CSV table of C-alpha atoms and ligand atoms in Angstrom, one decimal:
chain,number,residue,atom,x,y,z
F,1,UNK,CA,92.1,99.6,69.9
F,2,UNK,CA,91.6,96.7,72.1
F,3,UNK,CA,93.4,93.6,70.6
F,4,UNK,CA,90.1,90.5,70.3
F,5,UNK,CA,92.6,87.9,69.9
F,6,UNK,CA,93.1,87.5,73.8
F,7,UNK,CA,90.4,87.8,76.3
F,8,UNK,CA,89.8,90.6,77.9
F,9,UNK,CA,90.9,91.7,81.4
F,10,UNK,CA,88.6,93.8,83.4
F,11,UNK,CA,91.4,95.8,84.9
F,12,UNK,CA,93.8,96.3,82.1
F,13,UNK,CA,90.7,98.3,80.8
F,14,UNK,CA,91.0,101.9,81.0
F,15,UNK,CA,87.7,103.8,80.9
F,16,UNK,CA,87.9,105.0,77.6
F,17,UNK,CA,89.1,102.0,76.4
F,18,UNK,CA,85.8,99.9,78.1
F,19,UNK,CA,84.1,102.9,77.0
F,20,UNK,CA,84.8,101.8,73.4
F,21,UNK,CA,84.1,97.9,73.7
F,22,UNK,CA,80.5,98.3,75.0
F,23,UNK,CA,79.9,101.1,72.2
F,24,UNK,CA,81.2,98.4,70.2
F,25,UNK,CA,78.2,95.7,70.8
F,26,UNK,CA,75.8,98.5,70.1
F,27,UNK,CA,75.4,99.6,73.5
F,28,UNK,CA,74.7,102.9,75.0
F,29,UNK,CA,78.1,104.4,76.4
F,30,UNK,CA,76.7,105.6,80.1
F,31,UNK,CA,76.8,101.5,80.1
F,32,UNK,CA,80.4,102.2,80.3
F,33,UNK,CA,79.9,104.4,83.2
F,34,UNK,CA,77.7,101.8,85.1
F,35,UNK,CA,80.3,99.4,84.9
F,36,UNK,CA,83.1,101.5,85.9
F,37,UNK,CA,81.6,102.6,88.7
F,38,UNK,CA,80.4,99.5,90.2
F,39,UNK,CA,83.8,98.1,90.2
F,40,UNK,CA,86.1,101.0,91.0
F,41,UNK,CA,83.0,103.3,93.4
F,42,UNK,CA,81.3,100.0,94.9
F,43,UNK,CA,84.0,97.6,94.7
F,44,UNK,CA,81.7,94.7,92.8
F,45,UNK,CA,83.3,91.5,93.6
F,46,UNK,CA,81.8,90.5,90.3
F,47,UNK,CA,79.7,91.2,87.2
F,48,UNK,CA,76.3,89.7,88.8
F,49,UNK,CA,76.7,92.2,91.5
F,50,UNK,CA,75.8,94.9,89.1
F,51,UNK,CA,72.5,95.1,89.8
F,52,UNK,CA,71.1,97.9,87.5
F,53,UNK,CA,72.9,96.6,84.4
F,54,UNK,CA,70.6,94.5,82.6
F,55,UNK,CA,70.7,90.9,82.9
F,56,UNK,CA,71.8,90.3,79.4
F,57,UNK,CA,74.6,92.9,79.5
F,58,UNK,CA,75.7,91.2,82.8
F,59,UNK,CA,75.5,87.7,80.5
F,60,UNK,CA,77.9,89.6,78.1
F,61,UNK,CA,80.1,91.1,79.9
F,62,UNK,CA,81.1,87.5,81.8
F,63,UNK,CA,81.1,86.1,78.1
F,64,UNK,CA,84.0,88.6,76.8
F,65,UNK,CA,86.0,89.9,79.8
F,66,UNK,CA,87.5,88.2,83.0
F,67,UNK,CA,86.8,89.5,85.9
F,68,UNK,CA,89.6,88.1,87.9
F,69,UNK,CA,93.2,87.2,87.4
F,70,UNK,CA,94.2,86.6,91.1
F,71,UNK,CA,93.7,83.2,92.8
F,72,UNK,CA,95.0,83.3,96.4
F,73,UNK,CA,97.6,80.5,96.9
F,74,UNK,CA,98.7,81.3,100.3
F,75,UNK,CA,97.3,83.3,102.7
F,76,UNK,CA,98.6,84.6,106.0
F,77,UNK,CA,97.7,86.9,109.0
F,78,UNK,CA,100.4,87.7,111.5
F,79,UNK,CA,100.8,86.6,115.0
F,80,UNK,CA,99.9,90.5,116.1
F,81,UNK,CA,96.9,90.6,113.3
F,82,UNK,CA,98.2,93.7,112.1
F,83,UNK,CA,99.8,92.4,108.5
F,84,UNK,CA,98.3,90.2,106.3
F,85,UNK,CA,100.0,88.7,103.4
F,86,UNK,CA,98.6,87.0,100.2
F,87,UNK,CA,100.9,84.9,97.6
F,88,UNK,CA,98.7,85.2,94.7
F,89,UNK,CA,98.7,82.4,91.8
F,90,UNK,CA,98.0,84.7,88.7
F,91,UNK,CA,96.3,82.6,85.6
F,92,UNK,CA,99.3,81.2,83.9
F,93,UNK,CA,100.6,80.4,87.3
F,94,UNK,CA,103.2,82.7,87.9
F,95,UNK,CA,102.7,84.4,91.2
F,96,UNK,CA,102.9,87.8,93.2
F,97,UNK,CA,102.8,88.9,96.5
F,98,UNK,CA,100.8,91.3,98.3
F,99,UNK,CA,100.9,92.5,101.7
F,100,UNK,CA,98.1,94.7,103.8
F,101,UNK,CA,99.8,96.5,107.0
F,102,UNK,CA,97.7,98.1,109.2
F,103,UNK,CA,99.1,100.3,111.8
F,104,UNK,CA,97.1,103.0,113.7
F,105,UNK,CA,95.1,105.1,110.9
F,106,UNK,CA,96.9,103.7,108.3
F,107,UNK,CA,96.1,100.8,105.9
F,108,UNK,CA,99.2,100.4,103.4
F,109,UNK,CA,99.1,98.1,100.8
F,110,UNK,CA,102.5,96.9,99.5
F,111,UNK,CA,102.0,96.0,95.8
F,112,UNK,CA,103.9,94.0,93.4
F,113,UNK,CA,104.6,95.4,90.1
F,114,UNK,CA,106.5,92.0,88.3
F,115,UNK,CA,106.2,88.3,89.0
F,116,UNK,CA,109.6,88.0,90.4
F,117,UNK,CA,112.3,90.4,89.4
F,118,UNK,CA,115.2,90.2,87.3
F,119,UNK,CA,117.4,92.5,88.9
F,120,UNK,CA,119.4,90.1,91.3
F,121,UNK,CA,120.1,92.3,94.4
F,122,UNK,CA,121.6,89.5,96.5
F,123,UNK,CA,119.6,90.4,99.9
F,124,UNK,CA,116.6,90.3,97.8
F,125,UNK,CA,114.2,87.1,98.1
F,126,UNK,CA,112.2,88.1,94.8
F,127,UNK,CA,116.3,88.7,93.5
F,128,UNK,CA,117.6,85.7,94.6
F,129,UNK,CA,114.3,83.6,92.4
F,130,UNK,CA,114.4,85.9,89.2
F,131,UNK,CA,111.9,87.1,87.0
F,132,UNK,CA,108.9,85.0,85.7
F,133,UNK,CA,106.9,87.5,83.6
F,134,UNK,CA,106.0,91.4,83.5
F,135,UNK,CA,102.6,91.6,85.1
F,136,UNK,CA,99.6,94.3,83.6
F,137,UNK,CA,98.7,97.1,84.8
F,138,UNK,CA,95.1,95.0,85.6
F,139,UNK,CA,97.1,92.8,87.3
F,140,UNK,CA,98.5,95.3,89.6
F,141,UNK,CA,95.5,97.4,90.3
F,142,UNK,CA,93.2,94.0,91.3
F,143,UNK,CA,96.3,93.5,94.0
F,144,UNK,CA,94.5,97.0,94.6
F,145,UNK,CA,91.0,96.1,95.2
F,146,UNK,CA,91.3,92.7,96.6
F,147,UNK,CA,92.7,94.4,99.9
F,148,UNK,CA,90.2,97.2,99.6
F,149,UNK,CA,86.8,94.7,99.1
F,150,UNK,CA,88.4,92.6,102.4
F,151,UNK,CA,88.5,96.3,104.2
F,152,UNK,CA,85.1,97.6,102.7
F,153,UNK,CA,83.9,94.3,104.9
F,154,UNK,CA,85.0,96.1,107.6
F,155,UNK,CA,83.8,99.6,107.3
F,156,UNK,CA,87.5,100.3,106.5
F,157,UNK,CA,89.4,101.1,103.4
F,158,UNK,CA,93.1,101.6,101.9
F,159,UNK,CA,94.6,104.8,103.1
F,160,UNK,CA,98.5,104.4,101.1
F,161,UNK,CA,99.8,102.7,98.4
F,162,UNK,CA,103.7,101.5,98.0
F,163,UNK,CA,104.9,99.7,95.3
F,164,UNK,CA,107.6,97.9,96.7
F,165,UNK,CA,106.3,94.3,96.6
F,166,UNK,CA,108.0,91.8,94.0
F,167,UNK,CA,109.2,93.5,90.8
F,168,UNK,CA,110.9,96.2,89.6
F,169,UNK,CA,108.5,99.1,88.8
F,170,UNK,CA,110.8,101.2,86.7
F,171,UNK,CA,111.3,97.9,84.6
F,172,UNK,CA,107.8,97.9,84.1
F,173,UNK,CA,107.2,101.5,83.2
F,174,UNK,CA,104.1,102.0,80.9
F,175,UNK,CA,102.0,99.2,83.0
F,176,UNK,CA,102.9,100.5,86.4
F,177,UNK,CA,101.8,104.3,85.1
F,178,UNK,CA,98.6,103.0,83.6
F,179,UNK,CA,98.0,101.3,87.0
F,180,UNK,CA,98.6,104.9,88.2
F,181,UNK,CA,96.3,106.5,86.1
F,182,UNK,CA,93.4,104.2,86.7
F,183,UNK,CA,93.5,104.0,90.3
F,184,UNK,CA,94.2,107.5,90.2
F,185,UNK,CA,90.9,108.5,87.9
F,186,UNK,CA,88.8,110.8,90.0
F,187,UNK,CA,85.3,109.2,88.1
F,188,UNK,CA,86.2,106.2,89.6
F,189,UNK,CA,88.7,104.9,92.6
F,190,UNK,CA,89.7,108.3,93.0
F,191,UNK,CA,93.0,107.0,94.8
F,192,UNK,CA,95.4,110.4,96.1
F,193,UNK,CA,98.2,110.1,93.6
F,194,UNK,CA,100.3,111.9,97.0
F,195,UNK,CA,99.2,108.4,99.0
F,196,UNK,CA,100.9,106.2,96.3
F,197,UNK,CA,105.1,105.4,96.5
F,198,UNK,CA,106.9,104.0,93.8
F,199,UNK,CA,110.4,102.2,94.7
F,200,UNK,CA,113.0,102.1,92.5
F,201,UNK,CA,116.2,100.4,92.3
F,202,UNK,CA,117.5,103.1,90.6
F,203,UNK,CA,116.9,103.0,86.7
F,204,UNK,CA,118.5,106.4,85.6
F,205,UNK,CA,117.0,106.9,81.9
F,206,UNK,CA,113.2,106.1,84.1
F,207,UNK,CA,113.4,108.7,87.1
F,208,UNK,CA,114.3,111.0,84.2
F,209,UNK,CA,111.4,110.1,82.7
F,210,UNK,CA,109.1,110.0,85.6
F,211,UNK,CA,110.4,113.8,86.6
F,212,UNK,CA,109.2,115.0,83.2
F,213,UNK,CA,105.9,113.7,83.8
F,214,UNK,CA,105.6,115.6,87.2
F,215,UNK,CA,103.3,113.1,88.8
F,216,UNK,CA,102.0,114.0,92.1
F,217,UNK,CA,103.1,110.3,92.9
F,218,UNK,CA,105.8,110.3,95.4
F,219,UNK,CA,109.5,108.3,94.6
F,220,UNK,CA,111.5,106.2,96.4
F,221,UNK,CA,115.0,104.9,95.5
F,222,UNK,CA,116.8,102.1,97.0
F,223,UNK,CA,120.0,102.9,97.8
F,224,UNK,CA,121.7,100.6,100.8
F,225,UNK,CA,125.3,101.9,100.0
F,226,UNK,CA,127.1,105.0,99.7
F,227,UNK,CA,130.1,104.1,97.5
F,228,UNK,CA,129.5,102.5,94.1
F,229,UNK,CA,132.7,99.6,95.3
F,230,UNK,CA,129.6,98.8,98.4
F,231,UNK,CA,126.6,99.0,96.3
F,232,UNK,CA,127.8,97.0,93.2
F,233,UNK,CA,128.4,94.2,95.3
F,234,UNK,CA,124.6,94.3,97.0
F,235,UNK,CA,122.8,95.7,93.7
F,236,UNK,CA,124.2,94.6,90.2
F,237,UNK,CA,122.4,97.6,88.7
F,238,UNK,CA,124.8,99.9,89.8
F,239,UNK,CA,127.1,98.7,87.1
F,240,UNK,CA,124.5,100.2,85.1
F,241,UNK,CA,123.5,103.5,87.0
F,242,UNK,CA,126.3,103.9,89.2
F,243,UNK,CA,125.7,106.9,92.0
F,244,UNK,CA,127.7,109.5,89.6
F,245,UNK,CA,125.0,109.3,87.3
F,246,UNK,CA,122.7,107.7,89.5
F,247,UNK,CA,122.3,111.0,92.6
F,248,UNK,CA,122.4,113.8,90.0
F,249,UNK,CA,119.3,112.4,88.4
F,250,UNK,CA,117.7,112.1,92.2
F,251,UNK,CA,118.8,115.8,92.6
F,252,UNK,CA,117.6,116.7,89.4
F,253,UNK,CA,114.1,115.1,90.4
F,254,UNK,CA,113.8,117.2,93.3
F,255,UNK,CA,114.4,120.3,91.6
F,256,UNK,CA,111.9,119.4,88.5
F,257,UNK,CA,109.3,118.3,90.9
F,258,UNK,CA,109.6,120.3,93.9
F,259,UNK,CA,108.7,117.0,95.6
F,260,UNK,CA,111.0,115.1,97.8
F,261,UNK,CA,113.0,111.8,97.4
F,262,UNK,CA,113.2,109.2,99.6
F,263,UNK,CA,115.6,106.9,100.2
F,264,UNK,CA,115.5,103.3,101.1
F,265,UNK,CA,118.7,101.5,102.9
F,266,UNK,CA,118.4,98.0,104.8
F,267,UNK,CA,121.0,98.0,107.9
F,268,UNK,CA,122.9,95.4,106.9
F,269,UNK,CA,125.4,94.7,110.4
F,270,UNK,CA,129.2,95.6,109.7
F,271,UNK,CA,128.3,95.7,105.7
F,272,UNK,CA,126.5,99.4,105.4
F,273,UNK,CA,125.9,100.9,108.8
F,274,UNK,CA,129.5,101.7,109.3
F,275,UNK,CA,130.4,105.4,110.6
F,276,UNK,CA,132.3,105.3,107.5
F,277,UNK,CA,129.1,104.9,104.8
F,278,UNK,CA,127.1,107.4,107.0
F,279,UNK,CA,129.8,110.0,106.1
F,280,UNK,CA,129.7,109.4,102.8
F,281,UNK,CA,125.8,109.1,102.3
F,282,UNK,CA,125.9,112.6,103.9
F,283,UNK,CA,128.2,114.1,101.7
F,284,UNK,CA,126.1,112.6,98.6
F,285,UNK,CA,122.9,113.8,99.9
F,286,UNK,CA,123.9,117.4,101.4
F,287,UNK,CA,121.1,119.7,99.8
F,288,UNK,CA,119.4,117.4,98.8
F,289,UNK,CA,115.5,117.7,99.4
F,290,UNK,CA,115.2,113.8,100.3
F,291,UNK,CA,114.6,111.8,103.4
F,292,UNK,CA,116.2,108.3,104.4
F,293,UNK,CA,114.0,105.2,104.9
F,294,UNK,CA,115.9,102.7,107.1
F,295,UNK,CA,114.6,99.3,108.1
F,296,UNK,CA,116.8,96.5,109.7
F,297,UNK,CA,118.0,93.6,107.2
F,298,UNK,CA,115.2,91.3,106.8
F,299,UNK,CA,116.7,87.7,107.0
F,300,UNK,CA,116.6,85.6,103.3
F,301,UNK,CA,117.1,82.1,102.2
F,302,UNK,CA,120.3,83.3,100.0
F,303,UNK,CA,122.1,86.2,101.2
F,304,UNK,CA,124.6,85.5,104.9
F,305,UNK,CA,124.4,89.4,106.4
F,306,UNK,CA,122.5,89.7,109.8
F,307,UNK,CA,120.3,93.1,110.5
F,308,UNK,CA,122.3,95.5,112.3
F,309,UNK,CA,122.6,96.1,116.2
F,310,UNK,CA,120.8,98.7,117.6
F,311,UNK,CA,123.9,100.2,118.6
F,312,UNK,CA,124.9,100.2,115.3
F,313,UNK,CA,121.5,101.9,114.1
F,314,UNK,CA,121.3,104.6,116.8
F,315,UNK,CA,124.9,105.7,115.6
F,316,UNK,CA,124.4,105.8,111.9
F,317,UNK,CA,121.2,108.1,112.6
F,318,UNK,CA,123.1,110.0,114.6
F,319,UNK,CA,125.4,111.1,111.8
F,320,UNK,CA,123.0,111.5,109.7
F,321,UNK,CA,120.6,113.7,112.0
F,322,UNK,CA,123.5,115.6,113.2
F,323,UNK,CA,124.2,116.5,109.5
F,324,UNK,CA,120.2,117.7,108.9
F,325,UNK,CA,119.4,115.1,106.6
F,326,UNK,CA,116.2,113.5,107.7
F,327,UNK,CA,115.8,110.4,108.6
F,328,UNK,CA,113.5,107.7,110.1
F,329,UNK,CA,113.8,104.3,111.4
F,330,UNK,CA,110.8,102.1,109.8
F,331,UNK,CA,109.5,99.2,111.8
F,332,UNK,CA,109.8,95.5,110.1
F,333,UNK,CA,106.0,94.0,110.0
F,334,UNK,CA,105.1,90.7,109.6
F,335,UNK,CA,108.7,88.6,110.0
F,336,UNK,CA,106.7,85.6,111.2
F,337,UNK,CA,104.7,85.5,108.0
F,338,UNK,CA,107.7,86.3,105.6
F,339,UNK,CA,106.2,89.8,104.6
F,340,UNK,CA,109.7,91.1,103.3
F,341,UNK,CA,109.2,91.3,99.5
F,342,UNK,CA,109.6,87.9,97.5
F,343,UNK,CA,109.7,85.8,100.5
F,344,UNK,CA,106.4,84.4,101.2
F,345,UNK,CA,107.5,82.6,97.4
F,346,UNK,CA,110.5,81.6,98.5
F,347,UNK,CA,108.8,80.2,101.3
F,348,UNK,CA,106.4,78.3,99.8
F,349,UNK,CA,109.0,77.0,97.2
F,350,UNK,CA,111.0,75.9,100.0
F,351,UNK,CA,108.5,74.0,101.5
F,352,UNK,CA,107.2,72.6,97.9
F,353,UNK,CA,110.4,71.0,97.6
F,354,UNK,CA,110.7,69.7,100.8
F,355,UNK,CA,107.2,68.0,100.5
F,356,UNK,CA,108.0,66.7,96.9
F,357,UNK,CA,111.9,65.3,97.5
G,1,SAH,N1,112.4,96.9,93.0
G,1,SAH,C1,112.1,98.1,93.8
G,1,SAH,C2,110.9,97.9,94.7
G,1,SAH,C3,110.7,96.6,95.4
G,1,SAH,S1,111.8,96.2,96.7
G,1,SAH,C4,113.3,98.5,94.6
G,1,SAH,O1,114.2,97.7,94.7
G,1,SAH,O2,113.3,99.6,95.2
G,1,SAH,C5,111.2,97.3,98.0
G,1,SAH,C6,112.3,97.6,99.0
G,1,SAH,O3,112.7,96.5,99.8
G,1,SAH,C7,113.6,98.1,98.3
G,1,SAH,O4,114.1,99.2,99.0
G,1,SAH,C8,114.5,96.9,98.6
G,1,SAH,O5,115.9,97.2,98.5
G,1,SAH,C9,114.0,96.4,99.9
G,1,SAH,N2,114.4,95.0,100.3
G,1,SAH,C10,114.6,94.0,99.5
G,1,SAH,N3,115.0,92.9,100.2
G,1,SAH,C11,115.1,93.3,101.5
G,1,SAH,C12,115.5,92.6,102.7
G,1,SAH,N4,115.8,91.4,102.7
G,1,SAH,N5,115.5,93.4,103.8
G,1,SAH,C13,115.2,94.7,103.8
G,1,SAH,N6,114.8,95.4,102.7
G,1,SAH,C14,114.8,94.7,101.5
G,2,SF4,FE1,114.3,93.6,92.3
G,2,SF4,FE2,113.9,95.5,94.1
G,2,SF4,FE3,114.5,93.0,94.9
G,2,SF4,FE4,116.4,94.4,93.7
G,2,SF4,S1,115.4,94.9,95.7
G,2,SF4,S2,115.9,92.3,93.2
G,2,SF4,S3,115.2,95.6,92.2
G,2,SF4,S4,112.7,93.7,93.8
């Protein structure tokens, strides 16, 4: 049932479930279809675009349901044109980020799946500010088709999916997956479940979860340190979910799924990209079907560690290569426009303050 007390939100709306509202004001259901297919086939930046509904339905449909939740409060383009990053002001003011990267074929959008995050890993800018609010799954997919209309402009159109803007996905389980399921619906967006990631910071009881339901979705988890006495100190969640509990549920993932795990680790100089941690994160990982992400430290307000040297970098991959565990070095986009996750906000906080003290 679809609750009448609040207004309605195009985008929370799962097919079936818009499906049953229009059948509800005595419409025909291929209404439904109309509708659905304008804005997830055609991209309708609106209701008026919908040409062959008729003009009453269009009147009803901006009556009961809002079209948009996402008002762009900052907007930026980076000095090599090749990332664009919006802060987004979402209606009760709490905001998200979302960032567009283009880089030869590809056209990745990086998606936020909370305003802010309550998870407080200290090199984190979205960590360091907390969480406002748990966004919806609408709210996640219009992050979606924003990027896509700006693309469709341009004869382009999103080719991958990571959820690794603000927020915790795992935290936000049943939203995220219906975000999923609607971008994923072959009658409408038709998005390749294979072209989506999902990052976690490594929330045991939901990878458990998330291997049961054998998505075709792929999984990143975060995981920057190879002893629990490292990673406690950088992610608080490890107290939680420390690696004992926390690679066996990564191994048994793999072996569920068949699908490989990635994993993400920021070079953080003298801190994690010691010879020492590359030992160690071999040893864990031996076997393992996985991959490692690694991308240098991207500078934040709070937290002191610099990015490693490249020295330093060339080393750690070394060990790791050496070993057979795959590895690749991914390229930091967008530093002059703050395009690491949370930091456009903290940004734009920073520069609130200094323009109202
Ligand atoms: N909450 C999820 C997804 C969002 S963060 C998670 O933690 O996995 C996406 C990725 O960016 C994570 O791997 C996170 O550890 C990493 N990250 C956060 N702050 C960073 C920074 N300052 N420099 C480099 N990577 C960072
Ligand atoms: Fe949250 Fe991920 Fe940032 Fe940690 S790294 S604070 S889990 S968004």
């Amino acid at each position: 049932m679809i609750s009448r007390d609040k207004h309605i939100f195009l985008f929370d709306l799962s097919f079936p479930q818009l499906q049953e509202l229009i059948k509800s004001w005595g419409e025909l259901v291929f209404r439904a279809k109309q509708v659905w297919e304008w804005t997830y086939k055609k991209l309708a930046g609106s209701f008026d675009e919908m040409s062959d509904v008729p003009k009453y339905l269009r009147e009803k449909l901006k009556q009961e349901i809002t079209f948009t939740h996402l008002t762009p409060h900052t907007d930026l383009l980076s000095s090599d044109g090749w990332t664009r990053k919006i802060l987004f002001d979402l209606h009760d003011k709490s905001q998200v980020e979302t960032v567009l990267m283009g880089y030869e074929e590809r056209r990745t959008a990086c998606i936020s799946t909370q305003a802010g995050c309550g998870l407080g890993c200290t090199f984190c800018a979205t960590g360091q500010a907390g969480l406002q609010r748990n966004i919806t799954a609408g709210e996640i997919v219009e992050q979606v088709l924003f990027f896509d209309r700006v693309l469709q402009l341009k004869d382009a159109k999103l080719t991958n999916l990571v959820f690794m803007g603000m927020g915790e996905p795992f935290a936000n389980y049943k939203e995220v997956m219906k975000a999923v399921d609607i971008l994923t619906d072959p009658n409408g967006y038709n998005f390749g479940a294979r072209r989506i990631t999902i990052s976690t910071v490594g929330l045991v009881p939901m990878i458990e979860q998330f291997a049961e339901e054998k998505r075709q979705v792929n999984l990143a988890v975060s995981l920057h340190a190879a002893t629990n006495e490292l990673r406690e100190t950088m992610l608080p969640i490890n107290k939680k979910y420390p690696l004992e509990v926390l690679i066996p549920a990564c191994r048994d993932y793999t072996v569920k799924t068949h699908r490989r795990i990635s994993f993400e680790w920021a070079l953080i100089n003298n801190v994690n990209d010691t010879r020492e941690q590359a030992k160690l994160l071999v040893k864990i990982l031996k076997g393992m079907l996985c991959h490692v992400n690694f991308i240098p430290l991207n500078p934040t307000i709070g937290y002191k560690g610099q990015e490693s040297t490249r020295e330093n970098i060339r080393k750690f991959r070394e060990i790791l290569t050496k070993n057979g565990i795959p590895n690749t070095l991914r390229i930091r986009r967008g530093i002059d426009i703050h395009a690491g996750c949370g930091q456009l906000r903290q940004e734009a906080a920073r520069r609130n303050k200094i323009l109202h003290t």
